[in-house]
XYZ file of C-alpha atoms in Angstrom:
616
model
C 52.348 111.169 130.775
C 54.917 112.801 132.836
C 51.800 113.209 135.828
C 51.527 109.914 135.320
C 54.389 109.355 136.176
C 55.324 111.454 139.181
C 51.593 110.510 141.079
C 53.321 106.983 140.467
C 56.613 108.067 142.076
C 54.588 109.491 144.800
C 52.755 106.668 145.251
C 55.893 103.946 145.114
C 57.401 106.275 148.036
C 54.395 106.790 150.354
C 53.961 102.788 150.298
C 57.568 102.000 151.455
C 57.486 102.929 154.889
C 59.548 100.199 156.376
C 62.946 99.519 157.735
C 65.605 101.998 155.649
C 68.398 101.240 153.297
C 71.215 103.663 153.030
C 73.223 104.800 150.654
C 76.377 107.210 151.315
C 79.142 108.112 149.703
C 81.415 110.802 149.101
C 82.401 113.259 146.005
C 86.147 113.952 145.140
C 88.010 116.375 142.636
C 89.957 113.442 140.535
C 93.081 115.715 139.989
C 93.584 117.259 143.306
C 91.302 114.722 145.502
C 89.546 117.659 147.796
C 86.016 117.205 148.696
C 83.200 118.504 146.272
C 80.476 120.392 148.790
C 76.799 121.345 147.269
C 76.767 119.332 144.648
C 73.373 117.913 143.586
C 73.106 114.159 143.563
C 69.573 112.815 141.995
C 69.034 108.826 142.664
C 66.639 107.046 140.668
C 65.605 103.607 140.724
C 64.760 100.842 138.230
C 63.889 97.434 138.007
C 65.757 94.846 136.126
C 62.915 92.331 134.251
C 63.969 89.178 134.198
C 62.699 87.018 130.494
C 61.456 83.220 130.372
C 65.180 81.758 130.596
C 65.703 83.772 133.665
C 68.302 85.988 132.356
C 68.215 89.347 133.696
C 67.101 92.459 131.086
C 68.678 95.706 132.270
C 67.520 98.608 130.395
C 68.978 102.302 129.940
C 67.708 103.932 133.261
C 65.365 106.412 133.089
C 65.142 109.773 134.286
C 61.205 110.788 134.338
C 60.816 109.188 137.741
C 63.590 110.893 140.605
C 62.697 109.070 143.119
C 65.207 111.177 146.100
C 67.508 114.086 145.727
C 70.360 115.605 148.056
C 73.485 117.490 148.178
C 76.890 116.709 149.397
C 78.166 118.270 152.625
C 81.321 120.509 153.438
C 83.159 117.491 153.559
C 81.789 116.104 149.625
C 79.870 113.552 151.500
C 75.954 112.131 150.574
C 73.438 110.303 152.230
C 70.110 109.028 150.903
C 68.127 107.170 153.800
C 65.689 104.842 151.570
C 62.776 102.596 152.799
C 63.292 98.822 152.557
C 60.538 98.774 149.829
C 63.761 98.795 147.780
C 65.367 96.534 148.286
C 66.067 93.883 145.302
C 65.684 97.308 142.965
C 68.674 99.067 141.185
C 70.163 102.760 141.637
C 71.301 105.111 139.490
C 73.199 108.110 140.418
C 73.054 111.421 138.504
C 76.238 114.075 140.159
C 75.997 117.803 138.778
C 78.563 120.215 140.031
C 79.361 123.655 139.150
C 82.517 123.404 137.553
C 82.505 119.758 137.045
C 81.450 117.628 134.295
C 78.098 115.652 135.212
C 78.805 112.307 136.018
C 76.729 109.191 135.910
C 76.721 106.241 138.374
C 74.899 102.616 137.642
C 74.555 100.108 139.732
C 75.179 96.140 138.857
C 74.047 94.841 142.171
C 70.199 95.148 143.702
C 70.186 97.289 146.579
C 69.647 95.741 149.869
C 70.192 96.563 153.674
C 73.918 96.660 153.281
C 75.310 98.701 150.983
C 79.002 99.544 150.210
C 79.655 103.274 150.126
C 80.258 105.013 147.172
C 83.362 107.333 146.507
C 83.221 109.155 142.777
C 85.069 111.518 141.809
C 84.230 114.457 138.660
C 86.704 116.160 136.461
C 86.892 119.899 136.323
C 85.583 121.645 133.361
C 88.592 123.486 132.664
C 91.625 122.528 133.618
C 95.342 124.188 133.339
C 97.772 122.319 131.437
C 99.586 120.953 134.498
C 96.184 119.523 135.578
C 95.922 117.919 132.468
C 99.475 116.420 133.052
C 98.604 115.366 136.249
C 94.720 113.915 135.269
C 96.408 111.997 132.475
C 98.749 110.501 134.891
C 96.339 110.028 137.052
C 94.279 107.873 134.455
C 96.789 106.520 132.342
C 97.852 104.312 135.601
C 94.859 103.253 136.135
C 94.726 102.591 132.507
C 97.868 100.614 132.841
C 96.743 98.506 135.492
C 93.846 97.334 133.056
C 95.983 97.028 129.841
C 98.615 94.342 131.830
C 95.171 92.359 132.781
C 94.093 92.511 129.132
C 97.558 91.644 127.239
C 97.690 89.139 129.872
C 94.215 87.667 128.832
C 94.622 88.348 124.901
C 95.789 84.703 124.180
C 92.872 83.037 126.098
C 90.480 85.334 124.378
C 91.638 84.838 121.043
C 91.395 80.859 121.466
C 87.584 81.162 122.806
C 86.856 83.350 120.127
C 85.400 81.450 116.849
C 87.293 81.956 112.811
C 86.097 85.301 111.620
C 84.136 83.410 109.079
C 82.052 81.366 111.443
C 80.021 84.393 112.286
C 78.506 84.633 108.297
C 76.217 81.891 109.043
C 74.465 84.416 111.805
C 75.140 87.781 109.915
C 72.403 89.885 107.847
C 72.903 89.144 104.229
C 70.134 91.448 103.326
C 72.764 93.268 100.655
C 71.793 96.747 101.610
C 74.422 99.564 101.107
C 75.727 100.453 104.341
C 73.115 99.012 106.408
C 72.884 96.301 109.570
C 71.075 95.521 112.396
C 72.108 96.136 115.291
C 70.665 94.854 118.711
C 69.270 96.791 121.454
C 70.030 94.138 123.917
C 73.704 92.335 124.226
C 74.352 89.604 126.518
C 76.983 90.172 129.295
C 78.943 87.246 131.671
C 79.935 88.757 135.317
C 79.950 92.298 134.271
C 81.794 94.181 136.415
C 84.159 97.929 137.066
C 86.903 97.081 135.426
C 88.772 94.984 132.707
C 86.550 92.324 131.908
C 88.480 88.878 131.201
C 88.101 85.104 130.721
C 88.777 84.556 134.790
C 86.098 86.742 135.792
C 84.062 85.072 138.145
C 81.455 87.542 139.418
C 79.315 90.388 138.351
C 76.121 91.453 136.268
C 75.104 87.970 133.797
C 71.963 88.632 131.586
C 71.003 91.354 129.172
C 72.221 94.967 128.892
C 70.969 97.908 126.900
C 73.477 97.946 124.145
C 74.169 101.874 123.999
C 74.207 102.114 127.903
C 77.240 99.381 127.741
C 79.349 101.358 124.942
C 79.015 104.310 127.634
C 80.466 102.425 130.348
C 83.107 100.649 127.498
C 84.174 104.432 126.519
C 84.912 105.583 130.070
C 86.746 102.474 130.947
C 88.827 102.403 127.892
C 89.854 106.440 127.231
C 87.176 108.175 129.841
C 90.047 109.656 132.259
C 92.070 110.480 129.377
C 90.173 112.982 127.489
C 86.946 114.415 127.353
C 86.645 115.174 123.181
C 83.547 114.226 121.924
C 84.686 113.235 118.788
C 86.916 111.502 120.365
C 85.101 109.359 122.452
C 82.234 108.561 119.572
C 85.081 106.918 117.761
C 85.728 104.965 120.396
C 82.077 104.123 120.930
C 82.091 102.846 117.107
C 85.342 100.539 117.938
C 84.118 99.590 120.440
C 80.247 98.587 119.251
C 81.576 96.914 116.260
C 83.710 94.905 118.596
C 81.242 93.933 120.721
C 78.446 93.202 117.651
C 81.407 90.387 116.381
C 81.376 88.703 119.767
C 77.146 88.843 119.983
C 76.879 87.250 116.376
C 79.237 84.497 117.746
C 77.136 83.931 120.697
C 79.498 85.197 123.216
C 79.472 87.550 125.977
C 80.386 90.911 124.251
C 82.420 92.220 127.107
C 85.155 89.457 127.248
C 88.162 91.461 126.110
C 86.987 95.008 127.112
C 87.185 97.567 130.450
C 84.481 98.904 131.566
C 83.199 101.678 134.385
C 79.982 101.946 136.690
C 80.487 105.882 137.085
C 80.718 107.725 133.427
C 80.854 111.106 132.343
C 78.444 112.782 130.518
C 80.999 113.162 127.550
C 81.064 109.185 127.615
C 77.200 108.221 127.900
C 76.834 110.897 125.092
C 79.478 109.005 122.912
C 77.018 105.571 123.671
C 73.787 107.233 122.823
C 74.858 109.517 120.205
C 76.535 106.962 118.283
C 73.584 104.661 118.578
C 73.408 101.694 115.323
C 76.340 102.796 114.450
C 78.873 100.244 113.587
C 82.143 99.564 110.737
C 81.233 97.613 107.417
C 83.430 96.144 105.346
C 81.669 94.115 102.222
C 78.251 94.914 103.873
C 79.490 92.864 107.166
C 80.451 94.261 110.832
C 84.562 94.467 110.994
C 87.175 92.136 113.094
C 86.990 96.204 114.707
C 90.258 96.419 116.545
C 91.693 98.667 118.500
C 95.472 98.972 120.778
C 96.251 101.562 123.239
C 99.503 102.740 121.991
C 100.769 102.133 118.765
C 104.834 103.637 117.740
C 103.320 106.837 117.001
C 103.820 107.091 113.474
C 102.220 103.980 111.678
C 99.917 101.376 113.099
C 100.729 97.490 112.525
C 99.643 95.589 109.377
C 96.897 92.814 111.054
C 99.165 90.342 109.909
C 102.310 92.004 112.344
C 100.586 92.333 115.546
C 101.828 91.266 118.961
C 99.101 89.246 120.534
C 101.041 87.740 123.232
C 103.202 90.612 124.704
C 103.233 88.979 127.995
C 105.037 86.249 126.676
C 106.616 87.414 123.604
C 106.604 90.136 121.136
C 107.003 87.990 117.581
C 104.552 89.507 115.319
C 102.033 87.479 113.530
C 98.278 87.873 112.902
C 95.564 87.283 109.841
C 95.478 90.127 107.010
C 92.478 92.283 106.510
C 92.189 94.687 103.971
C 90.789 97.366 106.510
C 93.404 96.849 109.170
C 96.473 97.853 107.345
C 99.015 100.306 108.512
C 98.526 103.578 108.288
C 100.012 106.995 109.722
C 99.100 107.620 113.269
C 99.209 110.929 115.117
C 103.608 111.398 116.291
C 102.431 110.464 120.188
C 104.896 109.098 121.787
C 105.812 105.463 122.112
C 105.691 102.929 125.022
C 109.527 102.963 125.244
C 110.199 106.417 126.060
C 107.251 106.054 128.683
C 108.472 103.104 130.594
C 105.235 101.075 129.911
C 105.320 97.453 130.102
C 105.056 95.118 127.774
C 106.531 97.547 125.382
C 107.555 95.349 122.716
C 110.285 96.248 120.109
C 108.845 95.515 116.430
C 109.272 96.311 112.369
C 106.909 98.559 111.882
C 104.946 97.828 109.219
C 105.225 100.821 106.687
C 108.818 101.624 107.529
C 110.299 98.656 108.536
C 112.517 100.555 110.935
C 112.794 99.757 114.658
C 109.590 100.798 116.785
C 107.462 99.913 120.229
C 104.053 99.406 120.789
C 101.899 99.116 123.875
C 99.379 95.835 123.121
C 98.717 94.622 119.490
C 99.419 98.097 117.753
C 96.227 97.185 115.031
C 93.379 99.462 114.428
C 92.613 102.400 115.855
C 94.996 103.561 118.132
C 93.278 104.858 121.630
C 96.686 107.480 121.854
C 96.456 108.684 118.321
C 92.782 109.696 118.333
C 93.324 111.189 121.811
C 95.532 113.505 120.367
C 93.952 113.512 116.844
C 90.637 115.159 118.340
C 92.281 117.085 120.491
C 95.253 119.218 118.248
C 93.525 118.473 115.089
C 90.132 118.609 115.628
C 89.084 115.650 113.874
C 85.284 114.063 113.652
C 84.891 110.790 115.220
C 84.272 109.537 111.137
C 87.303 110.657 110.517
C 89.246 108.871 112.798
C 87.379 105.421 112.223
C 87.603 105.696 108.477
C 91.190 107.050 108.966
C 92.213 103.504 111.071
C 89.933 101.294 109.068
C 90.320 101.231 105.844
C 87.760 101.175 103.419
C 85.009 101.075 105.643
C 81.035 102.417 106.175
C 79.690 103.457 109.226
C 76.052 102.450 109.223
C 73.324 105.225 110.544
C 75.849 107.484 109.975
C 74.750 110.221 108.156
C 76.465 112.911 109.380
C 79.773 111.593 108.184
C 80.912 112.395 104.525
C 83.877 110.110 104.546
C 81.070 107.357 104.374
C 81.800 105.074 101.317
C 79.805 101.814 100.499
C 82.234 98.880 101.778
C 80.486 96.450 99.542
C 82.665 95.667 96.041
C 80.641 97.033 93.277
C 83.930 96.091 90.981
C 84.765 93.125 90.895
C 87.644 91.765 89.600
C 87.931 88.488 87.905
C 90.457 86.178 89.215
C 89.482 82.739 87.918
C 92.413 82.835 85.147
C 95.056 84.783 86.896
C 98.377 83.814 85.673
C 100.865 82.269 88.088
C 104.603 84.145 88.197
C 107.701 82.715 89.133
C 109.852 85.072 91.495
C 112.823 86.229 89.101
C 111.543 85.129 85.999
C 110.162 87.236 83.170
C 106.564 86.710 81.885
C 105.608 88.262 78.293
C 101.739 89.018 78.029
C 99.255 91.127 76.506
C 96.825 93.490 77.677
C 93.570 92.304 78.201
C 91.097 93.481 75.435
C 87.873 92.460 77.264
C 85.895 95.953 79.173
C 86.964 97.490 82.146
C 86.060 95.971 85.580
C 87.686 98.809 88.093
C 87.975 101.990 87.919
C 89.911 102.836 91.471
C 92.287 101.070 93.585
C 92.687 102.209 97.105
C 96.646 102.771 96.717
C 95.937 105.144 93.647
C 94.175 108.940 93.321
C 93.542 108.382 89.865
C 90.837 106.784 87.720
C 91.672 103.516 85.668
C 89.346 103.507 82.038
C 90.946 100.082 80.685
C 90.582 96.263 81.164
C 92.525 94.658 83.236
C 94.788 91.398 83.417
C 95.726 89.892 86.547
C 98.508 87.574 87.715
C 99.379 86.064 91.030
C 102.663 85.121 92.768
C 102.926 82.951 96.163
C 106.123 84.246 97.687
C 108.475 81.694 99.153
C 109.911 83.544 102.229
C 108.656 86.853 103.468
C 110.052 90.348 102.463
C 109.387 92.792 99.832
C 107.387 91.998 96.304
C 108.911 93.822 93.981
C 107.250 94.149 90.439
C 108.196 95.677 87.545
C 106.921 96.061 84.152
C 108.654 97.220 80.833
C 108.958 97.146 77.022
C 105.536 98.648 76.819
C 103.684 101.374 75.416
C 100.616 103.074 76.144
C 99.308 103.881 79.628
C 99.553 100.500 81.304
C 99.622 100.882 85.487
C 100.738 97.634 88.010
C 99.290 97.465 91.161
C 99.472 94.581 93.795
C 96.468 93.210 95.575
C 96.152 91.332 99.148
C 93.051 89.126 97.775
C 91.080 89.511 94.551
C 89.406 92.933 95.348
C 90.725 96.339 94.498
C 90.089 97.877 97.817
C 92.423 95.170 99.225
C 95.597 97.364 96.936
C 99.045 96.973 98.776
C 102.397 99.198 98.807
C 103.062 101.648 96.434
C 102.332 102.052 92.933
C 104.273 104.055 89.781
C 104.161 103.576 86.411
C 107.577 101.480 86.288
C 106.036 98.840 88.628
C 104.407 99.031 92.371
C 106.146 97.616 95.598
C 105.040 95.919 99.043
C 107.666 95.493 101.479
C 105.251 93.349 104.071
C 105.062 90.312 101.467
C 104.377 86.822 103.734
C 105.355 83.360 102.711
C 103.217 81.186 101.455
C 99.987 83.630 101.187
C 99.138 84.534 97.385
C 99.057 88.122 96.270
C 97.217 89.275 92.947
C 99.146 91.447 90.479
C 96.769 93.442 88.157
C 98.257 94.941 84.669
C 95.343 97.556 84.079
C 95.426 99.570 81.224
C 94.330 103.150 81.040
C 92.924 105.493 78.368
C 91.962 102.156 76.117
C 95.670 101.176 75.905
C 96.499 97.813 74.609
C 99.894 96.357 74.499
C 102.057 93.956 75.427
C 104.558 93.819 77.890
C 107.031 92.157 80.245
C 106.152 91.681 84.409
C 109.392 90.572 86.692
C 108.052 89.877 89.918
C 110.965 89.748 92.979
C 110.613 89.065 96.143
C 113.610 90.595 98.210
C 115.212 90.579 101.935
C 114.186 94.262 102.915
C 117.754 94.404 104.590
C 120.007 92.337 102.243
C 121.639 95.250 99.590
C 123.351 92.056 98.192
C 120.164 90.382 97.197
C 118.254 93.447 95.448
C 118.948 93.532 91.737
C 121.037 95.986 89.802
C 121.083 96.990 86.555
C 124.009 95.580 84.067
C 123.374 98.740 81.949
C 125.693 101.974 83.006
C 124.029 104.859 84.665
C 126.461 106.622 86.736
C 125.588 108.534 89.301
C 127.911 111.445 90.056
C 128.591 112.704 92.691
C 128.363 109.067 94.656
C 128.010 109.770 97.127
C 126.362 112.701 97.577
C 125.143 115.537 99.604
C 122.771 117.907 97.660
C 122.491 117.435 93.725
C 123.205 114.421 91.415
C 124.256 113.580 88.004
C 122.710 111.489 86.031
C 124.873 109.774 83.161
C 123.510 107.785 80.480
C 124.473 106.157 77.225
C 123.618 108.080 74.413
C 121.131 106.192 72.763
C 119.354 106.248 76.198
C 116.686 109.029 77.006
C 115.844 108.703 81.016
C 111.618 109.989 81.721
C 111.928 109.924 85.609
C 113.419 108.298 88.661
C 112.213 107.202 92.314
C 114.264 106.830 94.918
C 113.414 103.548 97.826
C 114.930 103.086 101.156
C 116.357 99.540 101.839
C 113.118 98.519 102.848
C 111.157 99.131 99.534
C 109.852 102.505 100.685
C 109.009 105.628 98.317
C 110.980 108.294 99.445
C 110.629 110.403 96.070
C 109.800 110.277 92.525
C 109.984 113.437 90.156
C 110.342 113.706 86.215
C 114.213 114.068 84.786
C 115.380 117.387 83.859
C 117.190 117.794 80.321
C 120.689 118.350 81.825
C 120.036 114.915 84.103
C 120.399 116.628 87.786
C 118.316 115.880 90.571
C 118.166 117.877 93.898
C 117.895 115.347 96.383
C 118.608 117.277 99.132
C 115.375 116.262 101.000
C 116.804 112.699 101.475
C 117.863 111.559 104.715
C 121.484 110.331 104.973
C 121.706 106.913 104.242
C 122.023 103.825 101.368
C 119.409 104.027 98.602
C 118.616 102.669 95.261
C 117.465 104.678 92.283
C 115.015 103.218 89.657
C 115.654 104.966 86.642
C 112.770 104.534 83.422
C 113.410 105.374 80.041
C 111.718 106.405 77.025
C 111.410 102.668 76.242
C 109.663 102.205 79.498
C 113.079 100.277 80.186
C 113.811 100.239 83.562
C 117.294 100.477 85.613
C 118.291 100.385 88.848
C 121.200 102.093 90.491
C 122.645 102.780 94.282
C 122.848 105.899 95.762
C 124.397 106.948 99.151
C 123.315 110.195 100.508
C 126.052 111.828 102.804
C-alpha cells in the first residue's frame, strides 16, 4: 500500500510542471525569538472533498504521501517552490527540530499563486525556570487578548445557544453504561487562528475531522502554557464535550472557543489520544464548562457564575449537579495578576471575598495547569475532579470512571413540604432501601428513606436539623431528586448548605441506617450567611468558658445533660471541625482561625444546642 502510494506521489509531482507557487516562511524560538537553522520542514498536501450540499469535508491530513521536504536556513527561514498543479489544494506543515518540540501547521485556505508567509515559532524541550516565566508570559498575553474577546462575546453566545434540554430530542437514548456516539465530522462557521466568536465573518465553513479540531482547540486554549500531557487530554475532554453540546444543537461547535493553525505535538496528541472520549452525566454529554482562572481555592457553584464580566460581575447561572464547587489547585487569582475583568465574588464554598478571571465554573484551565504539573495528576483525574459525578466514555484507562446514570432512584412523588422555622414530627420510613450512597457522604446507607422538600424564600444558608431520635437516622440535602445531586455538609445532628437560592426547591432525605426506625423531629432554617442576629441560639445554658478563647474550652452543662460531640461553623455555615466530647468537657480548638463562630452541641438525647464562640 505504502508503494502505492509513493508511485502516486511521484506521479502527482512529475505531472505539475507549470507555473510555481511558493511557500516561505520563517522558524523562531518562542521564548527568546532567535532564528531556528536546520530544522526539517515536511509539506504535505490534501484535498478537501466537498459532499452534495456543497459543504466542504476536511479530513485529518495524512502523512503517507510527503509530497516536498526542506530545511530552514542560518537565518530560520524556508522555502518550498511548488508547481501550480496545486493550486486549490491544502498544506500541511510538519517542523522537527533538535531541541524543540515538533510542531504542526494546517492550513484553512487552498493554496494559490499568492501566498502569505508563514512565521512559527517551537518551544524548547527543556527550559530553565526563568524561561518558563518568561514563555508563560509570553502566552498568557496572548491568552489574554483572546479571553477579553470571549467574555466580551459570552452573553451573545449564551442567547444563540438553545435550553440544555432542547438537545434530548437529538441525543442517543440507547441506555448504555457509559457509552455515546460521538461524530467523526463536526460542522465549523468561519473557522479561523484565533478566538472564534458570534462576529466572525471569515474563515474555514464546512466539515472538520472532529479529533484534528480538539488539537487545534487545546493549543489555542492552554497550548503556550504548558506542555503536560495529562494536562492537555483534560482539556481535550472539556473541550470535546463542549463542542458535542453545540453539534447536537445544530450549531457550529467552535462558537465560544480559541483555536490555532500551528499545534504542538503535545496538543494533536491530546486530540487523537483522547479520541470518543467525552463527560456523561445520566448517560448524556455534560453542559462541559470550563474558565481560565478561577480564585484558586474553590471553583463557582453553576448557579454563581459571572457570565457577563464585561458588563458586570453579579453572579447568577442554572445548577447542575456536576458543576458544583469544588477545591481547585492555590494558583493565584486574577486580582493579584492585574487581569481584566477580574471580578470580585462570594465564593461559593467559603463565602468569603474572592476574584475570578471569566465564569469561574468547571474545570479551571489554571488549576489543571498546575495540577499536572506539581501533582502529577491523570487527565481523568482532573475531569472527574471538576465534574462531578461524571463518566468519561472510551475511557478505559481511567479508574475514577463511575456510571453517571442513577441506578438509585429516589422516590419523590410524596415528599413532604417544610415550613422554614417550623418543626415537623415524622416517622421513619419502613418501606426497603432505595440508596445506598450520597455523594456528600463516605459511608454506606442500609435503611429506607423519607424525603421532604423546602422552597426557600430568600437565598442564604439551609440549615436542617433533626432531634429527639434514636437509632442511626442520617439528614442529607439534595439539589433535585437524585442522590448524586447531595449538597453542603452532612453530620448526624443535621446537614447544612450555605448556597440555598430563592424560590428553587431542595429535597431533604431522613435515611435511616442499620434498619433503624424511629421517629423524629426536622427544623429546617434558612439563614443570612452574614447576619449573627438572625441564626438561632439555644435557650438551654451551655457555657462556654473561656469566651473567648485562645487554645482550649470548657464546656458546661446542666447536670441532667450528657453532651456526645460538637462541630464548630463559620458565619457562613461552613464545617470547620467536629470531634467527640471528652469526659471532663474540654476541647482543643486551637486549629481555629481567629474569628466569631457558633458551636452545635448534641446530646445523649440527640438534643441539639447551639452556642457562640469567639476565637482570639
Amino acid at each position: 500500500m505504502k508503494r502505492v502510494l509513493l508511485i502516486l506521489c511521484v506521479l502527482y509531482q512529475q505531472f505539475s510542471y507549470a507555473q510555481q507557487v511558493t511557500v516561505q516562511g520563517d522558524l523562531k524560538d518562542v521564548i527568546d525569538e532567535k532564528p531556528i537553522p536546520n530544522a526539517q520542514i515536511k509539506l504535505y498536501l490534501y484535498n478537501i472533498k466537498s459532499e452534495s450540499s456543497n459543504l466542504s469535508l476536511m479530513q485529518n491530513p495524512k502523512e503517507e504521501c510527503l509530497y516536498a521536504e526542506t530545511r530552514s536556513d542560518s537565518n530560520g527561514k524556508f522555502f518550498f517552490p511548488l508547481q501550480d498543479g496545486v493550486l486549490g489544494k491544502y498544506l500541511s506543515l510538519k517542523i522537527i527540530a533538535e531541541n524543540y518540540e515538533t510542531q504542526y501547521y494546517t492550513s484553512l485556505t487552498e493554496l494559490a499563486q499568492i501566498f502569505d508567509p508563514l512565521s512559527l515559532t517551537l518551544t524548547p524541550t527543556r527550559i530553565s525556570a526563568e524561561q518558563r516565566r518568561i514563555l508563560e508570559q509570553k502566552n498568557w498575553d496572548e491568552r489574554m487578548n483572546q479571553l477579553a474577546a470571549k467574555a466580551a462575546d459570552l452573553p451573545n453566545i449564551l442567547a444563540i445557544e438553545k435550553d440544555w434540554d432542547d438537545a434530548e430530542k437529538n441525543i442517543n437514548k440507547s441506555g448504555k453504561s457509559c457509552q455515546f456516539e460521538v461524530p467523526e465530522l463536526v460542522y465549523v462557521k468561519n473557522l479561523h487562528d484565533g478566538y472564534n466568536g458570534t462576529g466572525s465573518s471569515s474563515g474555514y465553513t464546512g466539515y472538520i475531522n472532529f479529533d484534528l479540531y480538539v488539537g487545534g482547540v487545546v493549543q489555542g486554549e492552554i497550548g503556550g502554557l504548558t506542555s503536560n500531557i495529562e494536562t492537555k487530554k483534560a482539556q481535550a475532554v472539556a473541550a470535546r464535550t463542549f463542542s458535542l453540546n453545540r453539534h447536537l444543537k445544530n450549531l457550529p461547535v467552535n462558537i465560544g472557543q480559541a483555536y490555532k493553525l500551528s499545534v504542538s505535538q503535545s496538543s494533536k496528541k491530546a486530540g487523537t489520544l483522547t479520541s470518543k472520549q467525552v463527560l456523561l452525566y445520566g448517560g448524556k454529554p455534560i453542559d462541559a464548562k470550563y474558565a481560565a482562572r478561577c480564585n484558586g481555592d474553590y471553583t463557582q457553584n453553576a448557579d454563581e457564575g459571572t457570565w457577563n464580566p464585561r458588563k458586570t460581575c453579579k453572579t447568577s447561572g442554572t445548577h447542575h449537579p456536576y458543576l458544583v464547587s469544588v477545591p481547585c489547585a492555590g494558583h493565584k487569582n486574577c486580582y493579584g495578576l492585574g487581569e481584566n475583568p477580574c471580578c470580585k465574588v462570594k465564593v461559593s464554598t467559603t463565602g468569603k471575598d474572592g476574584y475570578i478571571y471569566g465564569h469561574g465554573v468547571g474545570l479551571c484551565q489554571r488549576g489543571i495547569i498546575k495540577f499536572g504539573n506539581e501533582k502529577k495528576w491523570t487527565h481523568c483525574k482532573m475531569l472527574t475532579h471538576y465534574y462531578t459525578g461524571v463518566c468519561i466514555t472510551n475511557a478505559s484507562e481511567c479508574p475514577e470512571n463511575t456510571d453517571p446514570t442513577p441506578t438509585e432512584k429516589l422516590d419523590c412523588s410524596k415528599a413532604v413540604l417544610l415550613e422554614a422555622g417550623k418543626p415537623y414530627d415524622g416517622l421513619s420510613s419502613a418501606e426497603s432501601s432505595a440508596v445506598t450512597t450520597y455523594a456528600c457522604n463516605n459511608w454506606t446507607e442500609t435503611g429506607p428513606e423519607r424525603v421532604h422538600r423546602i422552597i426557600p424564600d430568600k437565598k442564604g444558608t439551609l440549615r436542617v436539623e433533626i432531634s429527639n431520635f434514636t437509632g442511626d437516622l442520617d439528614v442529607y440535602i439534595l439539589g433535585s431528586c437524585n442522590p448524586t445531586d447531595c449538597l453542603g455538609e452532612v453530620s448526624s445532628s443535621g446537614a447544612v448548605y450555605r448556597n440555598a437560592q430563592a424560590g428553587k426547591t431542595y429535597y431533604i432525605v431522613v435515611d435511616s441506617d442499620n434498619g433503624s426506625g424511629s421517629s423524629y423531629t426536622l427544623l429546617a432554617n434558612i439563614e443570612s450567611p452574614s447576619a449573627i442576629s438572625e441564626i438561632p441560639l439555644s435557650q438551654t445554658e451551655i457555657t462556654i468558658y473561656p469566651n473567648p478563647a485562645t487554645n482550649k474550652i470548657h464546656l458546661q452543662t446542666p447536670k441532667d445533660i450528657q453532651l456526645h460531640y460538637i462541630s464548630v461553623y463559620d458565619l457562613t455555615g461552613r464545617l470547620l471541625m467536629k470531634e467527640e466530647v471528652p469526659s471532663d468537657n474540654k476541647i482543643d480548638i486551637s486549629q481555629l482561625p481567629k474569628g466569631v463562630f457558633f458551636l452545635h452541641s448534641t446530646d445523649s438525647k440527640n438534643q441539639n444546642y447551639t452556642t457562640k464562640l469567639i476565637k482570639q
